Coordinates of C-alpha atoms and ligand atoms in Angstrom, one line a residue:
M205 CA 114.1 100.5 71.9
D206 CA 115.3 103.3 69.6
Y207 CA 112.6 104.6 67.3
H208 CA 113.6 107.0 64.5
S209 CA 111.2 109.9 64.6
D210 CA 109.7 109.2 61.1
H211 CA 109.1 105.6 62.0
Q212 CA 107.6 106.3 65.4
P213 CA 104.1 105.0 65.9
R214 CA 101.7 107.7 67.0
V215 CA 100.1 106.8 70.3
V216 CA 97.1 108.6 71.9
I217 CA 96.4 107.9 75.5
I218 CA 92.9 108.8 76.8
G219 CA 93.0 109.7 80.5
A220 CA 95.8 110.9 82.8
G221 CA 95.2 108.8 85.9
F222 CA 97.8 106.4 87.2
A223 CA 97.0 104.0 84.2
G224 CA 97.5 106.7 81.6
L225 CA 100.6 108.1 83.2
G226 CA 102.0 104.6 83.7
A227 CA 101.5 103.8 80.1
A228 CA 103.0 107.1 78.9
A229 CA 106.1 106.9 81.2
T230 CA 106.8 103.4 80.0
L231 CA 106.6 104.3 76.4
V232 CA 108.9 107.3 76.9
K233 CA 111.3 105.1 78.7
H234 CA 111.4 102.8 75.6
G235 CA 112.0 105.7 73.3
V236 CA 108.4 106.2 72.0
T237 CA 107.9 109.9 72.2
N238 CA 105.3 110.5 69.5
L239 CA 102.5 110.4 72.0
V240 CA 99.9 112.6 73.6
I241 CA 97.7 112.1 76.7
L242 CA 94.2 113.6 76.3
E243 CA 92.6 114.3 79.7
A244 CA 89.1 115.6 80.1
L245 CA 89.6 117.3 83.4
D246 CA 91.7 120.4 84.2
R247 CA 94.4 118.3 85.9
A248 CA 96.1 114.9 85.8
G249 CA 95.5 112.3 88.5
G250 CA 91.9 111.1 87.9
R251 CA 90.7 109.4 91.1
V252 CA 93.8 110.8 92.9
L253 CA 93.2 114.3 94.2
T254 CA 95.4 115.9 96.8
H255 CA 93.8 119.0 98.3
K256 CA 95.0 121.6 100.8
P257 CA 91.8 123.3 101.8
F258 CA 92.1 123.6 105.6
G259 CA 95.7 124.8 106.0
A260 CA 98.9 123.5 104.5
A261 CA 98.7 119.8 105.1
A262 CA 97.3 117.5 102.4
L263 CA 93.9 116.0 102.4
E264 CA 93.2 113.2 99.9
L265 CA 89.7 113.3 98.3
G266 CA 90.4 110.1 96.4
A267 CA 93.1 107.5 97.0
T268 CA 94.7 107.8 100.4
W269 CA 97.1 104.9 100.9
I270 CA 99.5 102.8 99.0
H271 CA 98.3 99.3 99.7
G272 CA 101.0 96.8 100.5
Q273 CA 104.8 97.0 100.0
K274 CA 106.4 94.0 98.5
G275 CA 106.0 94.1 94.7
N276 CA 104.2 97.4 94.8
P277 CA 105.9 99.7 92.3
L278 CA 104.3 102.8 93.7
Y279 CA 105.5 102.0 97.2
K280 CA 109.0 101.5 95.8
M281 CA 108.8 104.8 93.9
A282 CA 107.5 106.7 96.9
K283 CA 110.1 105.2 99.2
E284 CA 113.0 105.9 96.9
R285 CA 112.0 109.5 96.6
G286 CA 111.2 110.1 100.3
L287 CA 107.5 110.6 99.6
L288 CA 106.2 108.3 102.4
A289 CA 105.1 109.5 105.8
E290 CA 107.7 108.7 108.4
E291 CA 106.9 105.4 110.2
G292 CA 105.5 106.0 113.6
S293 CA 104.3 109.5 112.7
N294 CA 100.6 110.2 113.2
M295 CA 100.1 110.2 109.5
V296 CA 100.3 106.5 109.5
S297 CA 97.3 106.0 111.7
C298 CA 93.8 106.7 110.2
Q299 CA 92.8 103.4 108.7
P300 CA 89.1 103.0 108.0
A301 CA 89.1 99.2 107.5
S302 CA 90.6 98.3 110.8
V303 CA 89.4 99.3 114.2
T304 CA 92.0 100.6 116.7
P305 CA 91.6 100.5 120.5
E306 CA 91.3 104.3 120.3
D307 CA 88.0 104.2 118.3
Y308 CA 85.0 105.3 120.3
F309 CA 81.8 103.5 119.5
F310 CA 78.5 105.1 120.3
N311 CA 74.9 103.9 119.8
E312 CA 72.1 106.2 118.8
Q313 CA 71.0 106.6 122.4
G314 CA 74.2 108.5 123.0
K315 CA 75.8 105.6 125.0
Q316 CA 79.4 104.6 124.5
L317 CA 79.7 100.9 123.8
P318 CA 82.1 98.9 126.0
P319 CA 85.5 98.5 124.1
S320 CA 85.7 94.9 125.1
Q321 CA 82.4 94.0 123.4
V322 CA 83.4 96.0 120.3
E323 CA 86.7 94.2 120.2
K324 CA 85.1 90.8 120.4
V325 CA 82.7 91.5 117.5
T326 CA 85.2 93.2 115.3
C327 CA 87.8 90.4 115.8
F328 CA 85.2 87.8 115.0
F329 CA 84.2 89.8 111.8
N330 CA 87.8 90.3 110.7
R331 CA 88.6 86.6 111.2
L332 CA 85.6 85.7 109.0
M333 CA 86.6 88.1 106.3
S334 CA 90.2 86.8 106.2
Q335 CA 88.9 83.3 105.9
I336 CA 86.7 84.3 103.0
N337 CA 89.7 86.1 101.4
Q338 CA 91.6 82.8 101.6
E339 CA 88.7 80.8 100.1
D340 CA 88.2 79.1 103.5
Y341 CA 84.4 79.0 103.5
K342 CA 81.8 76.2 103.4
P343 CA 81.9 74.9 99.8
E344 CA 78.1 74.6 99.7
C345 CA 77.9 78.4 100.1
E346 CA 80.0 79.2 97.1
S347 CA 77.2 80.9 95.1
W348 CA 76.1 83.0 98.1
S349 CA 76.7 86.7 98.6
V350 CA 79.3 87.8 101.2
G351 CA 76.4 89.3 103.3
E352 CA 74.4 86.0 103.4
Y353 CA 77.5 84.0 104.4
L354 CA 78.5 86.5 107.1
D355 CA 75.0 86.5 108.5
S356 CA 74.8 82.7 108.6
E357 CA 78.1 82.4 110.4
F358 CA 77.2 85.2 112.9
A359 CA 73.9 83.5 113.6
L360 CA 75.7 80.3 114.5
S361 CA 78.1 82.1 116.8
N362 CA 77.7 82.7 120.6
L363 CA 78.1 86.4 119.9
S364 CA 74.7 86.6 118.2
K365 CA 73.1 85.9 121.7
A366 CA 75.0 88.7 123.5
E367 CA 72.9 91.8 123.8
G368 CA 74.1 94.7 121.6
S369 CA 76.5 92.6 119.6
E370 CA 74.3 92.4 116.5
S371 CA 74.3 96.1 115.9
I372 CA 78.1 96.2 116.2
Y373 CA 78.3 93.3 113.7
E374 CA 76.0 95.3 111.3
W375 CA 78.4 98.2 111.7
C376 CA 81.3 95.9 110.6
K377 CA 79.4 95.1 107.4
R378 CA 78.9 98.8 106.8
L379 CA 82.6 99.5 107.1
E380 CA 83.4 96.6 104.8
C381 CA 81.3 98.3 102.1
V382 CA 84.1 100.9 101.9
D383 CA 86.7 98.2 100.9
E384 CA 84.4 96.7 98.3
A385 CA 82.9 100.0 97.0
C386 CA 79.5 98.3 97.3
N387 CA 76.1 99.4 98.3
S388 CA 75.6 96.3 100.4
M389 CA 77.4 93.0 101.2
Y390 CA 74.3 91.2 99.8
E391 CA 75.1 92.4 96.3
F392 CA 78.7 91.1 96.4
S393 CA 80.0 87.8 95.4
L394 CA 81.6 85.4 98.0
N395 CA 83.6 83.2 95.7
Q396 CA 85.2 86.1 93.8
L397 CA 86.6 88.0 96.8
S398 CA 89.9 86.0 96.9
L399 CA 90.8 87.2 93.4
Y400 CA 92.0 90.5 94.9
T401 CA 95.6 90.0 96.0
A402 CA 96.8 91.9 99.0
L403 CA 100.6 92.5 98.7
D404 CA 102.8 91.7 101.6
G405 CA 104.0 94.3 104.1
P406 CA 101.9 96.7 106.0
F407 CA 98.7 97.4 104.0
Y408 CA 98.1 101.1 104.7
N409 CA 101.1 103.1 103.7
S410 CA 100.6 106.8 104.1
L411 CA 102.2 109.6 102.0
G412 CA 104.1 112.5 103.5
S413 CA 103.4 116.2 103.1
K414 CA 103.2 116.2 99.3
G415 CA 100.5 113.5 99.5
Y416 CA 99.6 111.3 96.5
Q417 CA 100.3 114.3 94.2
G418 CA 104.0 113.8 94.9
V419 CA 103.8 110.3 93.3
L420 CA 101.9 111.6 90.3
D421 CA 104.5 114.3 89.8
V422 CA 107.3 111.7 89.6
L423 CA 105.5 110.3 86.5
I424 CA 104.5 113.6 85.0
D425 CA 108.1 114.9 85.2
Q426 CA 109.2 112.0 83.0
L427 CA 107.0 113.1 80.1
P428 CA 108.3 115.4 77.3
S429 CA 106.7 118.8 77.4
N430 CA 103.3 119.1 75.7
T431 CA 102.5 115.4 76.1
L432 CA 99.7 116.1 78.6
R433 CA 96.7 118.0 77.2
C434 CA 94.1 118.8 79.8
H435 CA 90.5 120.1 79.1
K436 CA 90.4 117.6 76.2
P437 CA 87.4 115.3 76.7
V438 CA 87.4 112.6 74.0
Q439 CA 84.1 112.2 72.2
C440 CA 84.8 109.3 69.9
I441 CA 87.5 106.9 69.1
H442 CA 87.2 105.8 65.4
W443 CA 89.0 102.6 64.6
E444 CA 89.2 100.0 61.9
G445 CA 85.9 99.9 60.0
S446 CA 84.8 103.4 60.8
S447 CA 83.4 105.2 57.8
S448 CA 85.0 108.4 59.0
I449 CA 88.5 107.1 58.4
S450 CA 89.5 107.6 54.8
K451 CA 91.2 104.9 52.8
E452 CA 94.1 107.3 52.2
S453 CA 94.7 107.9 55.9
K454 CA 98.1 106.6 57.1
H455 CA 96.6 106.0 60.6
P456 CA 94.0 103.4 61.4
V457 CA 92.7 105.2 64.4
N458 CA 91.3 108.7 64.8
V459 CA 90.5 110.2 68.2
V460 CA 88.1 113.1 68.1
C461 CA 87.7 115.5 71.0
A462 CA 84.5 117.3 72.1
D463 CA 86.0 120.5 70.8
G464 CA 86.4 119.0 67.3
E465 CA 90.2 118.6 67.4
Q466 CA 91.3 115.3 65.8
F467 CA 94.2 113.1 66.7
P468 CA 95.0 110.5 64.1
A469 CA 97.0 107.6 65.6
D470 CA 98.3 104.1 65.1
H471 CA 97.2 103.2 68.6
A472 CA 94.9 104.5 71.3
I473 CA 95.2 103.4 74.9
V474 CA 91.9 103.9 76.7
T475 CA 92.2 104.3 80.5
V476 CA 88.8 105.9 81.3
S477 CA 87.1 104.4 84.4
L478 CA 84.7 101.5 84.2
G479 CA 82.0 104.0 85.4
C480 CA 82.6 106.1 82.2
L481 CA 82.6 103.1 80.0
K482 CA 79.3 102.0 81.5
E483 CA 77.8 105.4 80.7
R484 CA 79.4 106.2 77.4
A485 CA 80.9 103.1 75.7
S486 CA 78.0 103.0 73.2
T487 CA 79.0 106.4 71.7
L488 CA 82.7 106.5 72.6
F489 CA 83.7 103.9 70.0
D490 CA 83.1 103.7 66.2
P491 CA 82.5 101.0 65.2
P492 CA 80.9 99.9 68.5
L493 CA 82.7 97.6 70.9
P494 CA 82.2 93.8 70.3
N495 CA 79.6 92.1 72.4
G496 CA 82.0 90.4 74.8
K497 CA 83.5 93.7 75.8
T498 CA 80.1 95.4 76.2
E499 CA 78.9 92.6 78.4
A500 CA 82.0 92.8 80.6
I501 CA 81.4 96.5 81.0
Q502 CA 77.9 95.9 82.1
R503 CA 78.6 92.9 84.3
L504 CA 81.5 94.2 86.4
G505 CA 80.4 96.5 89.2
F506 CA 81.6 100.1 89.8
G507 CA 80.6 101.4 93.2
T508 CA 80.9 104.7 95.0
V509 CA 82.8 105.5 98.2
A510 CA 82.7 109.1 99.4
K511 CA 84.6 111.1 102.0
I512 CA 83.1 114.0 104.0
F513 CA 85.8 116.2 105.7
L514 CA 84.5 118.4 108.5
E515 CA 86.7 121.1 109.9
F516 CA 85.9 122.3 113.4
S517 CA 87.1 125.4 115.3
E518 CA 88.8 123.0 117.7
P519 CA 88.7 119.3 118.5
F520 CA 85.8 118.3 120.8
W521 CA 87.0 114.7 121.1
P522 CA 89.6 113.3 123.6
D523 CA 93.3 113.3 122.6
D524 CA 93.4 109.6 122.4
C525 CA 90.4 109.3 120.1
A526 CA 91.2 107.9 116.6
G527 CA 87.6 107.9 115.4
I528 CA 84.0 108.2 116.4
Q529 CA 82.0 105.2 115.1
L530 CA 78.2 105.3 114.8
V531 CA 76.2 102.1 115.6
W532 CA 72.5 102.1 114.6
E533 CA 70.1 99.6 116.2
Q534 CA 68.4 99.0 112.8
G535 CA 70.9 100.1 110.2
P536 CA 70.9 99.8 106.4
E537 CA 73.2 96.7 106.7
S538 CA 70.7 94.5 108.6
P539 CA 68.7 92.1 106.5
K540 CA 65.6 94.1 107.3
G541 CA 67.3 97.5 106.7
Y542 CA 68.5 96.2 103.4
S543 CA 65.2 94.9 102.1
D544 CA 63.5 98.2 103.3
G545 CA 66.2 100.1 101.4
C546 CA 65.5 98.3 98.2
K547 CA 61.7 98.7 98.6
K548 CA 61.4 102.2 99.9
Q549 CA 64.6 103.6 98.5
S550 CA 65.4 104.8 102.0
W551 CA 68.9 105.8 101.0
R552 CA 67.3 109.1 100.0
S553 CA 65.7 110.0 103.3
E554 CA 68.1 108.1 105.6
W555 CA 71.3 108.4 103.6
F556 CA 73.2 109.4 106.7
K557 CA 72.7 106.0 108.3
K558 CA 75.3 104.7 105.8
I559 CA 78.0 106.9 107.3
G560 CA 80.2 104.4 109.2
G561 CA 81.7 107.0 111.4
F562 CA 84.2 109.9 111.5
D563 CA 87.9 109.3 111.7
C564 CA 90.4 111.8 113.0
V565 CA 92.6 113.1 110.2
P566 CA 96.4 113.0 110.7
M567 CA 98.1 116.4 110.4
H568 CA 94.7 118.2 110.7
K569 CA 94.0 118.2 114.4
S570 CA 90.5 119.8 114.2
T571 CA 89.2 117.8 111.2
L572 CA 87.2 114.6 111.0
C573 CA 86.6 112.4 107.9
G574 CA 83.3 110.6 107.4
W575 CA 83.1 107.6 105.1
I576 CA 79.9 106.7 103.2
T577 CA 79.3 104.2 100.3
G578 CA 76.8 103.1 97.7
L579 CA 73.5 104.7 96.7
A580 CA 73.5 106.7 99.9
A581 CA 76.9 108.2 98.9
E582 CA 75.6 109.0 95.5
H583 CA 72.6 110.7 97.0
M584 CA 74.8 112.7 99.5
E585 CA 76.8 114.0 96.5
T586 CA 73.7 115.7 95.2
L587 CA 72.9 117.6 98.4
P588 CA 74.3 121.1 99.2
E589 CA 77.6 120.9 101.1
S590 CA 76.1 123.0 104.0
E591 CA 73.2 120.5 104.4
V592 CA 75.7 117.6 104.5
G593 CA 77.7 119.4 107.2
E594 CA 74.6 120.1 109.3
V595 CA 73.4 116.5 109.2
C596 CA 76.9 115.3 110.2
V597 CA 77.0 117.7 113.2
S598 CA 73.6 116.6 114.4
L599 CA 74.7 113.0 114.2
L600 CA 77.9 113.7 116.2
K601 CA 75.8 115.5 118.8
K602 CA 73.2 112.8 119.1
F603 CA 75.6 109.9 119.3
T604 CA 78.4 111.3 121.4
G605 CA 76.6 113.9 123.6
W606 CA 79.9 115.8 123.5
P607 CA 79.8 119.6 123.1
V608 CA 80.5 119.8 119.4
T609 CA 82.5 122.9 118.5
E610 CA 81.8 125.3 115.6
L611 CA 81.8 123.7 112.1
R612 CA 84.2 125.9 110.1
G613 CA 84.3 124.0 106.8
V614 CA 82.9 121.1 104.8
L615 CA 84.5 119.3 101.9
R616 CA 83.1 116.2 100.4
S617 CA 84.2 114.1 97.4
R618 CA 81.9 113.9 94.4
W619 CA 83.3 111.0 92.4
H620 CA 80.0 109.7 91.2
S621 CA 78.7 113.1 90.0
N622 CA 81.9 113.7 88.1
P623 CA 81.0 112.9 84.4
Y624 CA 84.6 111.7 83.7
I625 CA 84.8 109.3 86.7
R626 CA 81.2 108.2 87.6
G627 CA 82.0 106.3 90.8
S628 CA 85.0 105.2 92.9
Y629 CA 86.2 101.7 92.1
T630 CA 85.4 98.3 90.7
N631 CA 83.7 95.4 92.5
V632 CA 82.4 92.0 91.5
P633 CA 78.6 91.6 91.8
L634 CA 76.9 88.4 92.7
G635 CA 77.1 85.7 89.9
V636 CA 79.8 87.4 87.9
D637 CA 82.9 85.6 86.7
A638 CA 85.5 88.3 87.3
V639 CA 88.4 86.6 85.5
K640 CA 86.4 86.1 82.4
E641 CA 85.0 89.7 82.4
Q642 CA 88.3 91.4 83.2
M643 CA 90.0 89.5 80.4
A644 CA 87.3 90.6 78.0
L645 CA 87.7 94.2 79.2
A646 CA 91.4 94.2 78.8
E647 CA 91.4 92.6 75.3
P648 CA 92.8 94.9 72.7
L649 CA 90.9 95.7 69.4
P650 CA 90.8 94.4 66.8
S651 CA 90.6 91.2 68.8
T652 CA 93.6 89.0 68.4
Y653 CA 91.2 86.2 67.5
Q654 CA 90.0 88.1 64.4
R655 CA 91.5 87.2 61.1
K656 CA 92.8 89.6 58.3
I657 CA 93.7 92.3 60.7
Q658 CA 95.0 95.4 58.9
Q659 CA 96.8 96.7 61.9
P660 CA 96.8 95.0 65.3
L661 CA 96.5 96.7 68.6
Q662 CA 94.6 99.8 67.4
V663 CA 92.7 100.3 70.6
L664 CA 94.1 99.0 73.9
F665 CA 92.5 99.1 77.4
A666 CA 94.1 99.9 80.7
G667 CA 92.8 101.1 84.1
E668 CA 92.2 99.8 87.5
A669 CA 89.2 97.7 86.4
T670 CA 91.3 95.7 83.9
H671 CA 93.8 94.4 86.5
P672 CA 92.9 90.8 87.5
N673 CA 94.4 90.9 91.0
F674 CA 95.0 94.6 91.9
Y675 CA 91.7 96.1 90.7
T676 CA 90.5 99.0 92.9
T677 CA 94.0 100.2 93.5
T678 CA 96.4 102.9 92.3
H679 CA 99.2 100.3 91.8
G680 CA 96.7 98.1 89.8
A681 CA 95.9 101.1 87.6
Y682 CA 99.6 101.9 87.1
M683 CA 100.6 98.3 86.3
S684 CA 97.8 98.0 83.8
G685 CA 99.1 101.1 82.0
I686 CA 102.6 99.5 81.9
R687 CA 101.1 96.2 80.6
E688 CA 99.5 98.0 77.6
A689 CA 102.6 100.0 76.9
E690 CA 104.7 96.9 76.9
R691 CA 102.2 95.1 74.6
L692 CA 102.9 97.9 72.1
I693 CA 106.6 97.8 72.5
K694 CA 106.6 94.1 72.0
L695 CA 104.6 94.5 68.8
Y696 CA 107.3 96.8 67.3
E697 CA 110.1 94.6 68.6
N698 CA 108.5 91.7 66.7
K699 CA 108.1 93.8 63.6
A700 CA 111.8 94.9 63.7
Q701 CA 112.9 91.2 63.9
P702 CA 110.3 89.2 62.0
R703 CA 110.3 85.5 62.8
L704 CA 111.2 83.3 59.9
Ligands
LIG1091 C1 87.4 107.8 97.5 C2 88.4 106.9 96.9 C3 89.4 106.3 97.8 C4 90.4 105.5 97.2 N1 91.3 105.0 98.0 C5 92.4 104.3 97.5 C6 93.5 103.9 98.3 O1 93.6 104.3 99.5 N2 94.5 103.2 97.7 C7 94.5 102.8 96.4 O2 95.4 102.2 95.9 N3 93.4 103.2 95.6 C8 92.4 103.9 96.1 N4 91.4 104.3 95.3 C9 91.3 103.8 93.9 C10 92.3 104.6 93.0 O3 92.2 105.9 93.2 C11 92.0 104.2 91.6 O4 92.0 102.8 91.5 C12 93.0 104.7 90.6 O5 93.4 106.0 90.9 C13 92.4 104.6 89.2 O6 93.3 105.0 88.2 P1 93.0 104.9 86.7 O7 94.1 105.5 85.9 O8 92.6 103.5 86.4 O9 91.6 105.7 86.5 P2 91.3 107.3 86.7 O10 92.1 107.7 87.9 O11 89.8 107.3 86.8 O12 91.8 108.0 85.4 C14 91.1 108.0 84.2 C15 91.2 109.4 83.6 O13 90.4 109.4 82.4 C16 89.8 110.7 82.3 N5 88.7 110.6 81.3 C17 87.5 110.0 81.5 N6 86.8 110.1 80.4 C18 87.5 110.8 79.5 C19 87.3 111.3 78.2 N7 86.1 111.0 77.5 N8 88.3 112.0 77.5 C20 89.4 112.2 78.2 N9 89.7 111.8 79.5 C21 88.7 111.1 80.1 C22 89.4 111.0 83.7 O14 89.2 112.4 83.9 C23 90.5 110.5 84.5 O15 91.5 111.5 84.8 C24 90.4 105.2 95.8 C25 89.4 105.8 95.0 C26 88.5 106.6 95.5 C27 87.5 107.3 94.6

């Protein structure tokens, strides 16, 4: 579409993650260049953060993989530009959600668990999870949590009678919390799990030496200069009905930053995380959001997943080791561990029990990456990095009995502590109707159902949480940005050719 500069709608995008960049690149592609992206942080990328702290190779503090290939626009983009890791290279390994034969499992007595037993339990667990994902579960259990259902199936299986299998099964639940960004599988809805769509093709696609930053750069390079304004936290989005918008104003929207700078606009596309909306929606919009949207923000879940990178002077694990997994006898995943956690808030004193294990990091031969989720992860973020490192080293010594080499560096993510992120990604808590809430979240303002609209599509909503099938992912975020940009483009196309 060709817009003449004096007729161009003015668009302000709030947030420069994949959703914001996807929206901006799409608008630019269609000739809409009267736009600005306001980003609170000092960088674009949001929950994507490629770091190079321990040497030249990239470490990802946020998103690591491109999930699935067929129909994934980010996979296509990365492949076409040679940004993917070469197939077969060691960058393609490290996959937290699947256990490889090279994972070493230890219990807290320092005993390595027999790989055959680990394999039996993890295969059983993965089979159950894939049945749940395909809605192949007992219909009478529909309103249960995933944790309850898994427990009941495990109890019925022969595996539950084999000594030592239960603690491995509990470990599987802990690992699953990474995928679902949840505190516990008991808080997570069974009948909503299948809404997430896994795209065909290998699920874990790793990026090459430029990391995820390389993909972000493809989008950033498509923007006209000065489109991206960093260090610009937005304080309030005034839209139709706000007393601060004068009747004479040509623009129905006014976006005000914390430093006082104002950005009058025809449309604002809000891409801030669900975590930010939960914390700040009541002051971020004037007039306030309608009830349906506020309820959707409250009802959908936004959990924390954190990574702890540990750099050692040299590897102390065998060459064939892909990861060191920690199996507790009475972990936070067991029904008792969970109820104790709720009562005694043990995630504060025993936060480290929520670390699933430490994976070897491709291209960093002396580095391990620990994964931790939920309230324990949020607590871990508040501790000094040195304390986190010491606790991890003592766990590694206790479980493996191996001579742990000198710890040279610690780097952990702090997504929950970040005031402009407030967690990691969306999940669907027990009893929530995800389709209904995601539709309410994505609904533009003023609502299309309202009558006498002065100007439609004043405030639009994108971001990972608004995608009905690909929520939690970078491609979901990116596609939601494209969706909102296309909504605007369609509006102007319809205006140019009014229907008779
Ligand atoms: C640890 C971790 C691992 C992950 N792993 C994967 C993975 O392997 N694969 C995958 O596909 N996905 C993964 N994800 C999820 C993926 O990173 C996100 O779904 C995606 O990046 C979200 O993009 P977004 O644009 O919706 O939101 P964000 O990236 O959160 O972007 C929103 C932007 O808005 C800005 N903002 C917030 N408030 C304001 C304000 N008031 N004013 C101005 N700007 C503001 C923020 O600073 C941020 O830059 C992971 C996430 C985490 C945290």
